[in-house]
CSV table of C-alpha atoms in Angstrom, one decimal:
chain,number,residue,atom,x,y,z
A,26,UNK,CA,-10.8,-1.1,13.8
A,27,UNK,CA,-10.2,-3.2,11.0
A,28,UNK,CA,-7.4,-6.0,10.0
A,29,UNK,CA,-6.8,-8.2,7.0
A,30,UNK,CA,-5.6,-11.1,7.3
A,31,UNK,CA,-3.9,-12.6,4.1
A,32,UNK,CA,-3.6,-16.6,4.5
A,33,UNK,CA,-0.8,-17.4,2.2
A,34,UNK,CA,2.5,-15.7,2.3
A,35,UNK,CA,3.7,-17.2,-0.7
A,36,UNK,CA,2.0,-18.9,-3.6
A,37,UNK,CA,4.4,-20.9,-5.8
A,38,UNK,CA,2.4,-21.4,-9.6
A,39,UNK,CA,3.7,-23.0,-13.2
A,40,UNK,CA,2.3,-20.8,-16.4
A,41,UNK,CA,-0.7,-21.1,-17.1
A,42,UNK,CA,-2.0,-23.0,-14.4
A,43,UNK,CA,-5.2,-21.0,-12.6
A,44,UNK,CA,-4.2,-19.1,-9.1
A,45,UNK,CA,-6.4,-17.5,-6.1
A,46,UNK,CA,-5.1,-15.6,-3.0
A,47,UNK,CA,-6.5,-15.7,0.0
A,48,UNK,CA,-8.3,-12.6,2.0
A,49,UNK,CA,-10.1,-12.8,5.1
A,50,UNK,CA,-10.8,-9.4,6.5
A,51,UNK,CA,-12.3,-8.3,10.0
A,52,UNK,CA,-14.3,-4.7,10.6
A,53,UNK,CA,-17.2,-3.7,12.5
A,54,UNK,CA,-18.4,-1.1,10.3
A,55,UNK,CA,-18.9,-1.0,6.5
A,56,UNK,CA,-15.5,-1.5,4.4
A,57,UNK,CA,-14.4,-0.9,0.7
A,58,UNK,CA,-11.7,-3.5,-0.1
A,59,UNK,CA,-8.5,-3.8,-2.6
A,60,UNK,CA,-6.1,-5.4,-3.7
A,61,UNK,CA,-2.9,-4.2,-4.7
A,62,UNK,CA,-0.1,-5.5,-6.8
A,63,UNK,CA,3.7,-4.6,-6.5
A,64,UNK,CA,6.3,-5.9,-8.8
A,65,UNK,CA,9.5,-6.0,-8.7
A,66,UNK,CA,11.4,-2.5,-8.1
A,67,UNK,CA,7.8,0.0,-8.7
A,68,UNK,CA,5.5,0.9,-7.0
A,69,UNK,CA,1.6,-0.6,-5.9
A,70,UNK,CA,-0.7,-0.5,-8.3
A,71,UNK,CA,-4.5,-1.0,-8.0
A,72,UNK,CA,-5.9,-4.6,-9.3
A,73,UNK,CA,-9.5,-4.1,-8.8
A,74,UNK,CA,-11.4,-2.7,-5.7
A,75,UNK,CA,-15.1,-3.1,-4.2
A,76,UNK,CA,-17.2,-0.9,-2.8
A,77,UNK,CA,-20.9,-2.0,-3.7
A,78,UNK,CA,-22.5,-3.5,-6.1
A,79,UNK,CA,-21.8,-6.7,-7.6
A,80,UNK,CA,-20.0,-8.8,-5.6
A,81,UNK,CA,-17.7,-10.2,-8.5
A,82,UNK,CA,-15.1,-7.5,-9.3
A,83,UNK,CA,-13.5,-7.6,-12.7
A,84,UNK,CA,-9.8,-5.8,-12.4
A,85,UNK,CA,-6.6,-5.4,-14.7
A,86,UNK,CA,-4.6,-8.0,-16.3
A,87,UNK,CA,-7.4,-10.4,-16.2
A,88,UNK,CA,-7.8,-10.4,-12.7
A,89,UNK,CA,-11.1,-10.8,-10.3
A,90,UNK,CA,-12.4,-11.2,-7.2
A,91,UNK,CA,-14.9,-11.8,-5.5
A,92,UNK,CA,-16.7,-10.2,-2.2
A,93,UNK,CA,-18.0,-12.7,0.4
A,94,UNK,CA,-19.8,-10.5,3.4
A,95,UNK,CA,-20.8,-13.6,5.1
A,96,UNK,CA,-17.7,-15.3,5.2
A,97,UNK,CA,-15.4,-11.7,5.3
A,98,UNK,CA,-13.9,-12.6,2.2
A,99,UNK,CA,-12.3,-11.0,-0.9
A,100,UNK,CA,-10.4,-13.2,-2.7
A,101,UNK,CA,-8.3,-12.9,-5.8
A,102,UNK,CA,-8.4,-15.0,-9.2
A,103,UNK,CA,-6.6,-15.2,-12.1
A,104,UNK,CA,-7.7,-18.4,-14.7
A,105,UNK,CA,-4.4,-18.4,-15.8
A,106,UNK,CA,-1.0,-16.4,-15.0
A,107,UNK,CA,1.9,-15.4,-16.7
A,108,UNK,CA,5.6,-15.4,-15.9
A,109,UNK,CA,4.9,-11.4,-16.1
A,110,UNK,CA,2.6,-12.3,-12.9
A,111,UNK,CA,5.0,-12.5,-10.3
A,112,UNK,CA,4.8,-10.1,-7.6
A,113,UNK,CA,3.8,-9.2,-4.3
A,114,UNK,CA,-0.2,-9.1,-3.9
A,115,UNK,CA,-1.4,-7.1,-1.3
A,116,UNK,CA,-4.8,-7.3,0.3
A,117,UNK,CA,-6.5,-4.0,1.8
A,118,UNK,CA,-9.8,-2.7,3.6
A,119,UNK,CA,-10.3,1.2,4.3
A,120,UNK,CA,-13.6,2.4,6.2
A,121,UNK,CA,-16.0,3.9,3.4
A,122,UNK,CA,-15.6,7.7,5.1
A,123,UNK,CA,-12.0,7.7,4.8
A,124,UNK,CA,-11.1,5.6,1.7
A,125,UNK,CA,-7.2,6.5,1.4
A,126,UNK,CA,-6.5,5.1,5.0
A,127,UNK,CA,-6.0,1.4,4.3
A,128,UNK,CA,-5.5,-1.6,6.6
A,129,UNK,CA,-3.1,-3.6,4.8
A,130,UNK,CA,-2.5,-7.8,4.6
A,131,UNK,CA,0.6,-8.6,5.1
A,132,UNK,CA,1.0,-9.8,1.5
A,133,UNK,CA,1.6,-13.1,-0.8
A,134,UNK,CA,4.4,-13.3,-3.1
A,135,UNK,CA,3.1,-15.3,-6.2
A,136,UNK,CA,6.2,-16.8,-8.0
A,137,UNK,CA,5.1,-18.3,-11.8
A,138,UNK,CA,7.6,-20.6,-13.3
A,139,UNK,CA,7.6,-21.9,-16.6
D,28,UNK,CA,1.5,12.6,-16.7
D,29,UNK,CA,4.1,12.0,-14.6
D,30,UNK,CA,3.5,9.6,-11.7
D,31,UNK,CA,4.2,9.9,-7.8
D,32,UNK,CA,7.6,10.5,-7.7
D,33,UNK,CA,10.0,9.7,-4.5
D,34,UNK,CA,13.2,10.2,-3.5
D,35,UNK,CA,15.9,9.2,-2.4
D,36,UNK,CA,15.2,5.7,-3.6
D,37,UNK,CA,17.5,4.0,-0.8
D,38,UNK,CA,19.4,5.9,2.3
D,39,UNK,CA,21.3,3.9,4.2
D,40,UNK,CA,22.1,6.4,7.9
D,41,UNK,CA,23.7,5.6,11.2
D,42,UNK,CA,21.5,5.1,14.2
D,43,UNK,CA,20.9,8.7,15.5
D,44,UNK,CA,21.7,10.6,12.1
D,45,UNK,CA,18.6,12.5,10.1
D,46,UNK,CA,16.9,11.4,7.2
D,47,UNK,CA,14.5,13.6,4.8
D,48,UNK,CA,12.2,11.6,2.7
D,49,UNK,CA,10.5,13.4,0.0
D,50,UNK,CA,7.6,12.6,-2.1
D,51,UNK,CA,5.9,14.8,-5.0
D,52,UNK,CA,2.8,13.9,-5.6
D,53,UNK,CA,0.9,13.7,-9.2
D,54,UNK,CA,0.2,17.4,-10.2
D,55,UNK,CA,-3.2,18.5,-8.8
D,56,UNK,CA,-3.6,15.8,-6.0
D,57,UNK,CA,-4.8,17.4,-3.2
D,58,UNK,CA,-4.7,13.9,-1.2
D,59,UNK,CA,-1.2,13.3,-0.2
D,60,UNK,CA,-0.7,9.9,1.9
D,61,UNK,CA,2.5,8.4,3.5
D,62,UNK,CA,2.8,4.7,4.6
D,63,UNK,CA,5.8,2.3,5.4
D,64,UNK,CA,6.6,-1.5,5.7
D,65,UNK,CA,8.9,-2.1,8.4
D,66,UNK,CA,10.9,-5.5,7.7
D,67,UNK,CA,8.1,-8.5,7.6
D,68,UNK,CA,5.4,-6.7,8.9
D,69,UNK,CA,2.1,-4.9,7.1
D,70,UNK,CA,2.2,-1.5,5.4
D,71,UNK,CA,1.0,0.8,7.6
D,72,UNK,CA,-0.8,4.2,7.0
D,73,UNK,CA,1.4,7.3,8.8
D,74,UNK,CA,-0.4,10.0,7.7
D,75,UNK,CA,-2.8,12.4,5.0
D,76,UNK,CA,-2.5,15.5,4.0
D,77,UNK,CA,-5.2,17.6,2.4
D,78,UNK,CA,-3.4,20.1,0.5
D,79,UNK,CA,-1.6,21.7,3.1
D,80,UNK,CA,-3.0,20.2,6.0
D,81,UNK,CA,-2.4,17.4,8.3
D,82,UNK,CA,-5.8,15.9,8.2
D,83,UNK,CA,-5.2,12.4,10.2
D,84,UNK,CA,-1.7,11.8,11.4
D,85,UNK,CA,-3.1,8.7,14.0
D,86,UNK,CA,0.0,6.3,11.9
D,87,UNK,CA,3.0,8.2,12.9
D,88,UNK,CA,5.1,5.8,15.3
D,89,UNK,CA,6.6,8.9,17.4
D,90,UNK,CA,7.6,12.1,17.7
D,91,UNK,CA,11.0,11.7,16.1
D,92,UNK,CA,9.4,11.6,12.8
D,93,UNK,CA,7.8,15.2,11.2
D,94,UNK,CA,5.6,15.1,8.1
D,95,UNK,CA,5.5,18.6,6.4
D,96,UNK,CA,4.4,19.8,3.1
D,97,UNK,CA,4.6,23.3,2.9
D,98,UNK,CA,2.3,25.1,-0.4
D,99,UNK,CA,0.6,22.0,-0.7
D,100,UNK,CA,2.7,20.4,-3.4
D,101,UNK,CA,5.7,17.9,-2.3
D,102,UNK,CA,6.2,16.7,1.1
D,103,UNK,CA,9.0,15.8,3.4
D,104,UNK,CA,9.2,13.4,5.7
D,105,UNK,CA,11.9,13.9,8.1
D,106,UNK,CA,13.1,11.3,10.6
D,107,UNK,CA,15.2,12.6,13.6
D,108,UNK,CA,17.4,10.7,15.3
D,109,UNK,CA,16.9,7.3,13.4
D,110,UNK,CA,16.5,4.5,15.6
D,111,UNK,CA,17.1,1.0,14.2
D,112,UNK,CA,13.7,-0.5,14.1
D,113,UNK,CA,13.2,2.5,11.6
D,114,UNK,CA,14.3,0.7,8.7
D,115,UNK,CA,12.0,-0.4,5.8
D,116,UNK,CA,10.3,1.0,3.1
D,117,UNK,CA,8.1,4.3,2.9
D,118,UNK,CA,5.5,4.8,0.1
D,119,UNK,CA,4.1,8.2,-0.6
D,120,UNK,CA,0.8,8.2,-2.2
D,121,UNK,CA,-1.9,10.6,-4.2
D,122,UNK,CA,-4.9,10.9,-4.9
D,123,UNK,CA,-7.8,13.7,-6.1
D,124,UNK,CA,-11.2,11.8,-5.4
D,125,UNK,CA,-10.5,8.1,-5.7
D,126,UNK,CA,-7.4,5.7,-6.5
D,127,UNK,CA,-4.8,6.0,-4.6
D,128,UNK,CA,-1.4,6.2,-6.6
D,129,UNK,CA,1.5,5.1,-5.2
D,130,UNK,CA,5.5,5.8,-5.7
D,131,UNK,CA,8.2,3.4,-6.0
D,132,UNK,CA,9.2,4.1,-2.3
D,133,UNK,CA,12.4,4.8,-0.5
D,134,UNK,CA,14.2,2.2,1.3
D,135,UNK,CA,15.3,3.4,4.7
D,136,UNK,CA,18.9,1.4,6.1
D,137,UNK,CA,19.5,2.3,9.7
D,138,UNK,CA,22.5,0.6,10.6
């Protein structure tokens, strides 16, 4: 089994300041990991994913992360966010023979003010 | 290319009533996935469909709830009766090979 455990619930950033979310994942067999961004009223949407490779991970909107095996980490960086950044950021791990089943964080809710 | 579509958007039901959630998937997605967040808790997987076909359905809660998709296209998901802790959000997602796509959801009341 696998869990994810997301460390902040909410992350409360001014514009243009840098911001990076916490993921800490646990899984005793090999994982591919996400993360997921929902805003307001839609749908997730896939920010960047890993599943070999480089560990850095370049995703949308200027996004990255960055995949630490020996410290179960994944977490996400932006070098500066936008007011159009707020959202809910989820965190996800799915075994790498069944890649649609994911074990979601329970989120962190990034608010950017001006 | 239209996206994962869902509907109804919000249902508010009386405990014990029925609710039928439907989802149509992006056109050609043979992966059909359904997940819900319950009220300050995780999402959590329910079920995939290949096509047709149930092909892990270890997420659903109980037996009260029925995941169907009939031809392979849309799917229903049908809760019967609604219990209060059934309340929250249920995303329906496709896929073909890789990224998962995910609708807007449909917010579930039981009151």
């Amino acid at each position: 089994a696998q869990s994810v455990t997301q460390l902040d619930s909410q992350v409360p950033v001014f514009e243009e300041a840098p911001v990076e979310l916490r993921c800490n994942y646990s899984s005793s067999v090999s994982v591919y990991l996400f993360w997921y961004v929902q805003y307001p009223n839609q749908g997730l949407q896939l920010l960047l994913k890993y599943l070999s490779g480089s560990t850095l991970v370049k995703g949308i909107n200027g996004f990255e992360a960055e995949f630490n095996k020996s410290q179960t980490s994944f977490h996400l960086r932006k070098p500066s966010v936008h007011i159009s950044d707020t959202a809910e950021y989820f965190c996800a791990v799915s075994r790498t023979d069944s890649w649609g089943k994911l074990q979601f964080g329970a989120g962190t809710q990034v608010v950017v003010t001006p | 290319e239209a996206g994962v579509t869902q509907f109804p958007s919000h249902s508010v039901i009386e405990k014990g009533q029925t609710v039928t959630l439907r989802c149509d998937p992006i056109s050609g997605h043979d992966n059909l996935y359904w997940y819900r967040r319950v009220m300050g808790k995780e999402i959590k997987f329910l079920l995939h469909f290949v096509k047709e076909s149930k092909q892990d359905e270890s997420g659903m809660p109980n037996n009260r709830f029925l995941a169907e998709r009939t031809g392979g296209t849309y799917s229903t998901l049908k809760v019967q009766p609604a219990e209060l802790e059934d309340s929250g959000v249920y995303f329906c997602a496709s896929s073909q090979s890789g990224e998962l796509f995910f609708g807007e959801g449909s917010r579930l009341t039981v009151l």
